[in-house]
Coordinates of C-alpha atoms and ligand atoms in Angstrom, one line a residue:
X1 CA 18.3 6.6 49.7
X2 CA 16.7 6.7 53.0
X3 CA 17.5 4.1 55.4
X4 CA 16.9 5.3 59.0
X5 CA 19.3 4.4 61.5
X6 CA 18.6 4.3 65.5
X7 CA 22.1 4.0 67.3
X8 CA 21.6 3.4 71.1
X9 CA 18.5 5.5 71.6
X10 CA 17.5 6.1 74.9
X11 CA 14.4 8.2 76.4
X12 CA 13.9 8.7 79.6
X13 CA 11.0 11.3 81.0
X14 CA 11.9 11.3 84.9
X15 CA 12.2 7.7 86.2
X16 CA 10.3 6.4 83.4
X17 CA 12.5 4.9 80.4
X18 CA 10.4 4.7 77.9
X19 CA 12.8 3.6 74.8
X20 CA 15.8 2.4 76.5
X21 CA 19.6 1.9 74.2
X22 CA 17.5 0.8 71.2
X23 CA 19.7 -0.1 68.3
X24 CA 17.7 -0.3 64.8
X25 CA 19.2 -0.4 61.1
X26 CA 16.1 -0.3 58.6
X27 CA 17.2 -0.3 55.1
X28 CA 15.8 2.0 52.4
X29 CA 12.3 0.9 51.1
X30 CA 11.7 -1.4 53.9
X31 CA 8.1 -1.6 55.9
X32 CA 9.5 -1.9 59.3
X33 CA 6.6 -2.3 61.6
X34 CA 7.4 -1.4 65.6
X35 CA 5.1 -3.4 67.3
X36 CA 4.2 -4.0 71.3
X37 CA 2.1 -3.8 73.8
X38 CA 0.5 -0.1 74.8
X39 CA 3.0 1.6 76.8
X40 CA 6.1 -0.2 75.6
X41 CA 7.1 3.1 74.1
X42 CA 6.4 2.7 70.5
X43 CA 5.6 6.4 70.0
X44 CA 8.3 7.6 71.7
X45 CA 10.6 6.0 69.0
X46 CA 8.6 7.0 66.5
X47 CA 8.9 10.8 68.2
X48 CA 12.8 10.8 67.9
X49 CA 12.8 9.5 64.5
X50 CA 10.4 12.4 63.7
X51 CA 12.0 15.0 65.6
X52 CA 9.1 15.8 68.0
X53 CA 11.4 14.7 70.8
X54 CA 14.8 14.6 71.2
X55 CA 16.5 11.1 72.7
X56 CA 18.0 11.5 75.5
X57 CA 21.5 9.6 74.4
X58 CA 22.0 8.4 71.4
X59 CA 21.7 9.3 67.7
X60 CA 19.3 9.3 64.8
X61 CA 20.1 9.1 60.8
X62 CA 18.1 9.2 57.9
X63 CA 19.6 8.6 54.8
X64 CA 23.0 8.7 56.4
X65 CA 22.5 12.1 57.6
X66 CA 22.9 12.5 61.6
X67 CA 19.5 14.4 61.9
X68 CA 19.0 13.8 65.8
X69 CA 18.7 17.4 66.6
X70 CA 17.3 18.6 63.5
X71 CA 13.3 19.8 63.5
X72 CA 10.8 17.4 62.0
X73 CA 10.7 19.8 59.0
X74 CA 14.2 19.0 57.6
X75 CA 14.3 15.2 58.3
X76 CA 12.3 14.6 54.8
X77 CA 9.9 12.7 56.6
X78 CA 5.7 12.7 56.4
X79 CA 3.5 11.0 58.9
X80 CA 0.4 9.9 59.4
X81 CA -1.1 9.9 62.7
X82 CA -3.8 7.9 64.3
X83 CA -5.8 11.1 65.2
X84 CA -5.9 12.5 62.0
X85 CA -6.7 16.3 61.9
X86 CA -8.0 17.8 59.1
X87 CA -9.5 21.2 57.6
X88 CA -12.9 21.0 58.5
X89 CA -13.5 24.1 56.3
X90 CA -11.6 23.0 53.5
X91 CA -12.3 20.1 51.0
X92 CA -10.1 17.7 49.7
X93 CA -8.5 19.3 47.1
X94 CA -7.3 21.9 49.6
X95 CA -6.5 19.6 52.7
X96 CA -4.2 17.6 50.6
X97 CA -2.3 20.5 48.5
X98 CA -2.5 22.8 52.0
X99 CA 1.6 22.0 52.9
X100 CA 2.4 22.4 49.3
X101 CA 0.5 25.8 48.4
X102 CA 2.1 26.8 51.9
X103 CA 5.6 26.2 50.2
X104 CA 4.9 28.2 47.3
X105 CA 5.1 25.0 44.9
X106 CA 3.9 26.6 41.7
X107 CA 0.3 25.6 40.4
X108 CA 0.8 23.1 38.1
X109 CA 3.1 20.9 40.3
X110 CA 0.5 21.4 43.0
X111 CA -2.1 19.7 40.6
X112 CA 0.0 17.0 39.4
X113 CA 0.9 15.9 42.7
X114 CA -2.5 16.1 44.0
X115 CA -3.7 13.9 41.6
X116 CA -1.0 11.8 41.1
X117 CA -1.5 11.0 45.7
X118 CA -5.3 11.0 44.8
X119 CA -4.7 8.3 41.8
X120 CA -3.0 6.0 44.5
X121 CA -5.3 6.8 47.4
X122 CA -8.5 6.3 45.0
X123 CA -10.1 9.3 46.2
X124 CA -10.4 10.7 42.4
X125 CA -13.5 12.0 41.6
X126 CA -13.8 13.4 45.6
X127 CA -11.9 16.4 45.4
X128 CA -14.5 18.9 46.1
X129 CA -15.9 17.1 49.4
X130 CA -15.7 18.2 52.6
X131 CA -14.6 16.3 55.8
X132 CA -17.9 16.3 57.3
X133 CA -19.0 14.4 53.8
X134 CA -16.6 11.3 54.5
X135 CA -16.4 8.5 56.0
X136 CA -13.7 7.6 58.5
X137 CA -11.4 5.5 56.0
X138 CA -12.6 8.5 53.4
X139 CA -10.6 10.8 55.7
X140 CA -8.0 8.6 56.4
X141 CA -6.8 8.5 53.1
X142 CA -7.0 12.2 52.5
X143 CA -4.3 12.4 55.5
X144 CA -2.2 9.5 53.8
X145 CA -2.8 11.4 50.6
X146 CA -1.4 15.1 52.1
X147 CA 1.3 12.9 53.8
X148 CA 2.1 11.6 50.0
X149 CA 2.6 15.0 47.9
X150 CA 5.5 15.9 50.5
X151 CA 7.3 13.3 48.4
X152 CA 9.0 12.3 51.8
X153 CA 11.9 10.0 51.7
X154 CA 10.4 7.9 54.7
X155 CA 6.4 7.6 55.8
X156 CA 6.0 7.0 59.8
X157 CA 2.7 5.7 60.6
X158 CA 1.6 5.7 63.9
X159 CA -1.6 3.8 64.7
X160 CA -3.2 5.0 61.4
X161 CA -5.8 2.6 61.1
X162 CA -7.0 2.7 65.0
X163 CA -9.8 4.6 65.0
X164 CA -11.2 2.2 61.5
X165 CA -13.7 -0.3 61.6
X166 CA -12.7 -4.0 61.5
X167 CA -13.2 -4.4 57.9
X168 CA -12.0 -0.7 57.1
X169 CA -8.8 -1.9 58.7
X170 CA -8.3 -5.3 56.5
X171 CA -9.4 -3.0 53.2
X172 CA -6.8 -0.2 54.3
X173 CA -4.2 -2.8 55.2
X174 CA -3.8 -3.8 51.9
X175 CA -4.1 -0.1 50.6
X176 CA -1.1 0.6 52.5
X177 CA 1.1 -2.6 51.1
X178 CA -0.1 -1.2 47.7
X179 CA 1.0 2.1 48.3
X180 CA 4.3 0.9 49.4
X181 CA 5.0 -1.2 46.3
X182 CA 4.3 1.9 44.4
X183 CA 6.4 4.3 46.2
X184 CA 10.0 3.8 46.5
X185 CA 10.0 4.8 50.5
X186 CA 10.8 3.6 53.7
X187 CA 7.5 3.2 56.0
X188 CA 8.1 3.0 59.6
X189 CA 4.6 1.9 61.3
X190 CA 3.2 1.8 64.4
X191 CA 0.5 -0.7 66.3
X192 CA -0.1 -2.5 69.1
X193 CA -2.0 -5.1 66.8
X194 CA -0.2 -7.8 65.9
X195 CA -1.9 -8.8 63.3
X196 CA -1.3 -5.5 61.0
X197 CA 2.5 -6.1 62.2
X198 CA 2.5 -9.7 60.6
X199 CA 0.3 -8.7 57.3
X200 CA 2.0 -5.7 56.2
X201 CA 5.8 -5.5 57.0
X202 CA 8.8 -6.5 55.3
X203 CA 10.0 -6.9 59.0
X204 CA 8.4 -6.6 62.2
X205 CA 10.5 -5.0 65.9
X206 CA 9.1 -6.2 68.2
X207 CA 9.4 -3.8 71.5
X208 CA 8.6 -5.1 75.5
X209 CA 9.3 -2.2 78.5
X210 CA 11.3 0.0 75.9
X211 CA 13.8 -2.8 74.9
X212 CA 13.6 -4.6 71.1
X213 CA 13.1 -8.4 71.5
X214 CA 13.5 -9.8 67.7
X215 CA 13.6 -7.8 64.8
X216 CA 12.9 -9.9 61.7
X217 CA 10.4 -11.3 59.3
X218 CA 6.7 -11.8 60.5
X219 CA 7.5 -15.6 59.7
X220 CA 10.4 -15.8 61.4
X221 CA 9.3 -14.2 64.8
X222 CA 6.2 -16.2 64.4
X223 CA 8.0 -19.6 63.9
X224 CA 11.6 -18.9 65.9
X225 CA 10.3 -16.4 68.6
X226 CA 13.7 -15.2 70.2
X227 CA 12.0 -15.4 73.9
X228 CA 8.7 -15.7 75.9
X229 CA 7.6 -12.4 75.3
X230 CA 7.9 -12.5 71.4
X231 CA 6.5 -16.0 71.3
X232 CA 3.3 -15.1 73.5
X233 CA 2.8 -11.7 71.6
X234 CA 2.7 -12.7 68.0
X235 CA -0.2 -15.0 66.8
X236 CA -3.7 -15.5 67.8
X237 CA -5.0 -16.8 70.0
X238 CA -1.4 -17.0 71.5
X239 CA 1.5 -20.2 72.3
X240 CA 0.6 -22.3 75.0
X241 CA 2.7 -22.2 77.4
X242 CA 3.5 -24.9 79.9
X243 CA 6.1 -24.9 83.4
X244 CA 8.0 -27.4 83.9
X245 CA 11.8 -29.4 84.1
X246 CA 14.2 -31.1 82.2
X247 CA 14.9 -34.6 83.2
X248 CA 16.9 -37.3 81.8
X249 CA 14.5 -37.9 79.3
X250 CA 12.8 -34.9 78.1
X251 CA 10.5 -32.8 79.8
X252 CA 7.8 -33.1 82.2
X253 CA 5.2 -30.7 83.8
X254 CA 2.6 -31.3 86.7
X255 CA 0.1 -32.3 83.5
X256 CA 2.7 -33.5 80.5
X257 CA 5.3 -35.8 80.0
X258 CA 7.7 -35.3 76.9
X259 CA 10.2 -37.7 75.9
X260 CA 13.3 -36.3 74.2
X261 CA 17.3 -36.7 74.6
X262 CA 18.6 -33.3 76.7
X263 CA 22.1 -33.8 75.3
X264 CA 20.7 -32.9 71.6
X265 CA 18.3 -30.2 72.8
X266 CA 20.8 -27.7 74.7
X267 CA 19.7 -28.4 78.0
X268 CA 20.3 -30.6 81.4
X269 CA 18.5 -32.3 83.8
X270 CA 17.0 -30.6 86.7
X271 CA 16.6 -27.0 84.5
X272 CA 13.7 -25.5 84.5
X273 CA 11.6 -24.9 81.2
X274 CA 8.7 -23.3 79.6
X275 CA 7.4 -25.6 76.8
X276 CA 5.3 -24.0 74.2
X277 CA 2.8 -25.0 71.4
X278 CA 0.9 -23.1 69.2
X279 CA -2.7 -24.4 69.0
X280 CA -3.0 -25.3 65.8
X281 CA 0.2 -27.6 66.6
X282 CA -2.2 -29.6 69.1
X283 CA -4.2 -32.2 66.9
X284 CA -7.0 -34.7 67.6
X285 CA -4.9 -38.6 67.7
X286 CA -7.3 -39.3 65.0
X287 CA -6.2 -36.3 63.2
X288 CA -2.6 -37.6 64.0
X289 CA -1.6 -37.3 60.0
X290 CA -1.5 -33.7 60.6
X291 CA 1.5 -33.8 62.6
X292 CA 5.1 -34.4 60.7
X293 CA 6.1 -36.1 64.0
X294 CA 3.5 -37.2 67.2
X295 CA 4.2 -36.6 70.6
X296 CA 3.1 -39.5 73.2
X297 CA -1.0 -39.1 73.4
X298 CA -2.4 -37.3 76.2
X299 CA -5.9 -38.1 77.5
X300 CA -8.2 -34.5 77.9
X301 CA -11.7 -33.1 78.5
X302 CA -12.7 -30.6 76.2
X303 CA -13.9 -27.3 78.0
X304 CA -15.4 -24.5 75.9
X305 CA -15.9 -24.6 71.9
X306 CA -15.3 -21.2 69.7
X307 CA -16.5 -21.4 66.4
X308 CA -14.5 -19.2 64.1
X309 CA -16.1 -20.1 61.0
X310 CA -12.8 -21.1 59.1
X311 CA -11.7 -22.7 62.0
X312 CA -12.6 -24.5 65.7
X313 CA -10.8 -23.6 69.0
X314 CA -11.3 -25.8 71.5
X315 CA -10.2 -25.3 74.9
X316 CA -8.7 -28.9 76.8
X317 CA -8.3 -29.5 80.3
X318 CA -4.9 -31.5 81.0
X319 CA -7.1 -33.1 84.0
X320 CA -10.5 -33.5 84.8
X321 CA -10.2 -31.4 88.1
X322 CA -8.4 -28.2 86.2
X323 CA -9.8 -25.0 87.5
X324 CA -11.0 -22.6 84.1
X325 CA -9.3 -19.7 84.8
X326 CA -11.3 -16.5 83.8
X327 CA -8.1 -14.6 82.7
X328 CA -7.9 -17.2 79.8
X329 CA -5.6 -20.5 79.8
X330 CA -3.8 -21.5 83.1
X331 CA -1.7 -24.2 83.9
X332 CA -3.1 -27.2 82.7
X333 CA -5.1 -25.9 80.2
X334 CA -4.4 -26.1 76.4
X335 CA -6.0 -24.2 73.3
X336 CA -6.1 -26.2 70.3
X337 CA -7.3 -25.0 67.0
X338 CA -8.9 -27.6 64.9
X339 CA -10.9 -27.9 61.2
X340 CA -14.1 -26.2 61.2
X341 CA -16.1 -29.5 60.3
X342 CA -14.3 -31.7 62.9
X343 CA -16.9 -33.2 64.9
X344 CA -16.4 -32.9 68.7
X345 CA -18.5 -31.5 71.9
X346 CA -18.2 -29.8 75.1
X347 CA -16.7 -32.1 78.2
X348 CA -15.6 -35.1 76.0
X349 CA -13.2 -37.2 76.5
X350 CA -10.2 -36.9 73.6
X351 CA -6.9 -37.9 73.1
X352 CA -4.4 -35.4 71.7
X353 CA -0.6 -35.2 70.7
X354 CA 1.7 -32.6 70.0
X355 CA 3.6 -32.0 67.2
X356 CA 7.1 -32.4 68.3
X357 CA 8.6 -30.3 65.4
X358 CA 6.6 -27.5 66.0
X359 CA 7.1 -27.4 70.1
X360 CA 9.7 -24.6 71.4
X361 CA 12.0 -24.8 74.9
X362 CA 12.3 -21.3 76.7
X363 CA 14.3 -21.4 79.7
X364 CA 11.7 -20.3 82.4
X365 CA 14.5 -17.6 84.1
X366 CA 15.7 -15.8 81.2
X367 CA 12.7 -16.6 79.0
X368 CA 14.7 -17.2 76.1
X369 CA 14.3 -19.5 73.6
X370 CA 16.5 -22.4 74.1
X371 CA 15.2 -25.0 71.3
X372 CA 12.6 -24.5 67.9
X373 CA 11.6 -27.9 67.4
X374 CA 12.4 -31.3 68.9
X375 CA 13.9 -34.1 67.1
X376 CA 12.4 -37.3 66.5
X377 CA 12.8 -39.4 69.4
X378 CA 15.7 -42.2 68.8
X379 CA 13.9 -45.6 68.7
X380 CA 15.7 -47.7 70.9
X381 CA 17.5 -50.9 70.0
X382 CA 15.4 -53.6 71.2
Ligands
ADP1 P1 3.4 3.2 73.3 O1 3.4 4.1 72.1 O2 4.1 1.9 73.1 O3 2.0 3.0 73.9 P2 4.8 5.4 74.6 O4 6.0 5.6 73.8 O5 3.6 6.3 74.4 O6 4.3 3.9 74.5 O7 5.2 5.5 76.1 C1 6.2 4.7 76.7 C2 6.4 5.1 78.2 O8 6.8 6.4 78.3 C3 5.1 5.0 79.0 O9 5.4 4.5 80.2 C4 4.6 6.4 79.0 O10 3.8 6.6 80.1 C5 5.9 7.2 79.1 N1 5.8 8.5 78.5 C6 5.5 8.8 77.1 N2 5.5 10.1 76.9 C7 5.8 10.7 78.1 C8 5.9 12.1 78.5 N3 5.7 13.1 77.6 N4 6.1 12.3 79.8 C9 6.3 11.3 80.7 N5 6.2 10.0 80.4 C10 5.9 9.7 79.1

């Protein structure tokens, strides 16, 4: 069994803290994907939990075995690096059995394990190539391959799929779920792209300035995004996100009105909120059906169409007079991701609502998440 435990780890190189009192319990045979943007020191965890750097506090288990100050070597861990290095003057056959010949394993088992790390790879038949004679996802699975035969009791993958094509990356995604539901390990994964987080892992960490924000399922963090940070980092195009305050009745913003009751929605007049909604929670009126439960209508101008083929993002301006802002949406702007086939142009006049089910409360200070989802608004008694 090899669950890997992070109690209170802390790194700090001078005045920088890169992983700072991260506390982390992943169960054996769990994808656990650390996720985050560059520099948030995803690596560095990844580094104590191999043994290539030693936490400054805190401890490290694997498999209930304190191993914080053991080497790499005697963690029983394999890993799989974005840079992947190997033999340019050996072929496949040797790259991949190299650790194990170096171990004295004797022939036989050397075979067998080759071709059993091969067989899940599906580079059989490509055992006499040389690196120079593959392509880049070719070589990537030879390192995942020699990462396999160790028999390791957990993988860590760090970035393994950076330096792969777009459609080498989808294709090796799903190589990598299969390998894991073949191999009864733990696999502790690396990226900075969210959308490997969400497709592959049984649960994703997400990590901001060295601190965990939410560690759970990709659906969860999508749908109940613990703060700001988680909710703007997972899914794209990202939440929109609008300032504003709580008043007596609900919400408003310099470009939005929201009615709600404050006493069922854990918050009080005069606070000050961050609304968000995720674009394909802003429908057409027309489309209203598509909602559980409309907001009011707001009147917009459409700004800039982006034809994804399966789908249609269309960029609204809250107001007419709504500076664009280069660095993408700014206040008063809203991204809204429609049908492919709906029918709609550049600088037209639409109304839109919101899907009050599906719109979050952050307090604006904190930026954490106050409220998934707003009730029905009461009907009054006439
Ligand atoms: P990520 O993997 O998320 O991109 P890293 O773990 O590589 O982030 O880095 C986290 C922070 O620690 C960064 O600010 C980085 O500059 C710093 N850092 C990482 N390694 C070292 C090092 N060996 N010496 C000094 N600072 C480092």
């Amino acid at each position: 069994m090899a669950e890997v435990t992070l109690d209170n780890v802390t790194k700090r190189y001078e005045d920088v803290t890169a992983v700072d009192s991260m506390t982390l319990d992943i169960e054996h045979g769990e994808f656990v994907t650390l996720v985050g943007p560059s520099g948030c020191g995803k690596s560095t965890t990844m580094e104590t939990i191999a043994g290539l750097t030693l936490p400054t506090e805190g401890t490290v288990h694997i498999g209930g075995r304190d191993v914080t100050n053991l080497p790499p070597k005697d963690r029983g861990i394999s890993m799989v690096f974005q840079n992947i290095a190997l033999f340019p003057h050996m072929d496949v056959y040797d790259n991949i059995s190299f650790g194990l010949r170096l171990r004295k394993y004797d022939q036989e088992e050397v075979d067998r394990r080759v071709e059993e790390a091969a067989d899940i790879v599906q580079l059989e038949g490509m055992m006499d190539r040389m690196p120079s004679e593959m392509s880049g996802g070719q070589r990537q699975r030879v390192a995942i391959a020699r990462a396999i035969v160790r028999d390791p009791d957990v993988f860590l993958m760090d970035e393994p799929l950076a330096n792969l094509d777009a459609e080498l990356k989808v294709h090796m995604r799903t190589q990598l779920q299969r390998l894991h539901k073949q191999l009864d390990t733990t696999i502790i994964y690396v990226t900075h792209d969210q959308a490997q987080a969400m497709t592959m892992s049984d649960r994703i960490a997400v990590i901001d300035a060295g601190n965990l924000q939410q560690v759970a399922s990709p659906l969860e963090c999508y749908n109940t995004p613990t703060n700001l940070f988680v909710a703007g980092f997972i899914g794209s195009p990202s939440m929109n996100f609008m300032d504003g305050e709580i008043t007596e009745d609900g919400f408003t913003s310099e470009y939005a009105t929201i009615d709600f009751d404050p006493t069922t929605h854990d918050v009080e007049p005069g606070q000050r909120v961050t609304l968000g909604v995720r674009p394909e929670d802003v429908h057409l009126e027309r489309d209203q059906s598509d909602a559980a439960v409309a907001t009011r209508t707001f009147n917009v101008v459409t700004d800039v169409l982006e034809p994804m083929g399966d789908e249609l993002f269309v960029y609204l301006l809250m107001e007419r007079d709504v500076e664009a802002s280069a660095e993408g949406r700014g206040e008063g702007q809203l991204l809204m991701s429609v049908g492919p086939d709906t029918t709609i142009a550049e600088d037209e006049e639409v109304t839109v609502i919101l899907d009050r089910e599906k719109i979050h409360l952050f307090d604006t200070n904190t930026g954490d998440a106050i409220v998934h989802g707003l009730e029905p608004k009461s009907v009054p008694e006439p």
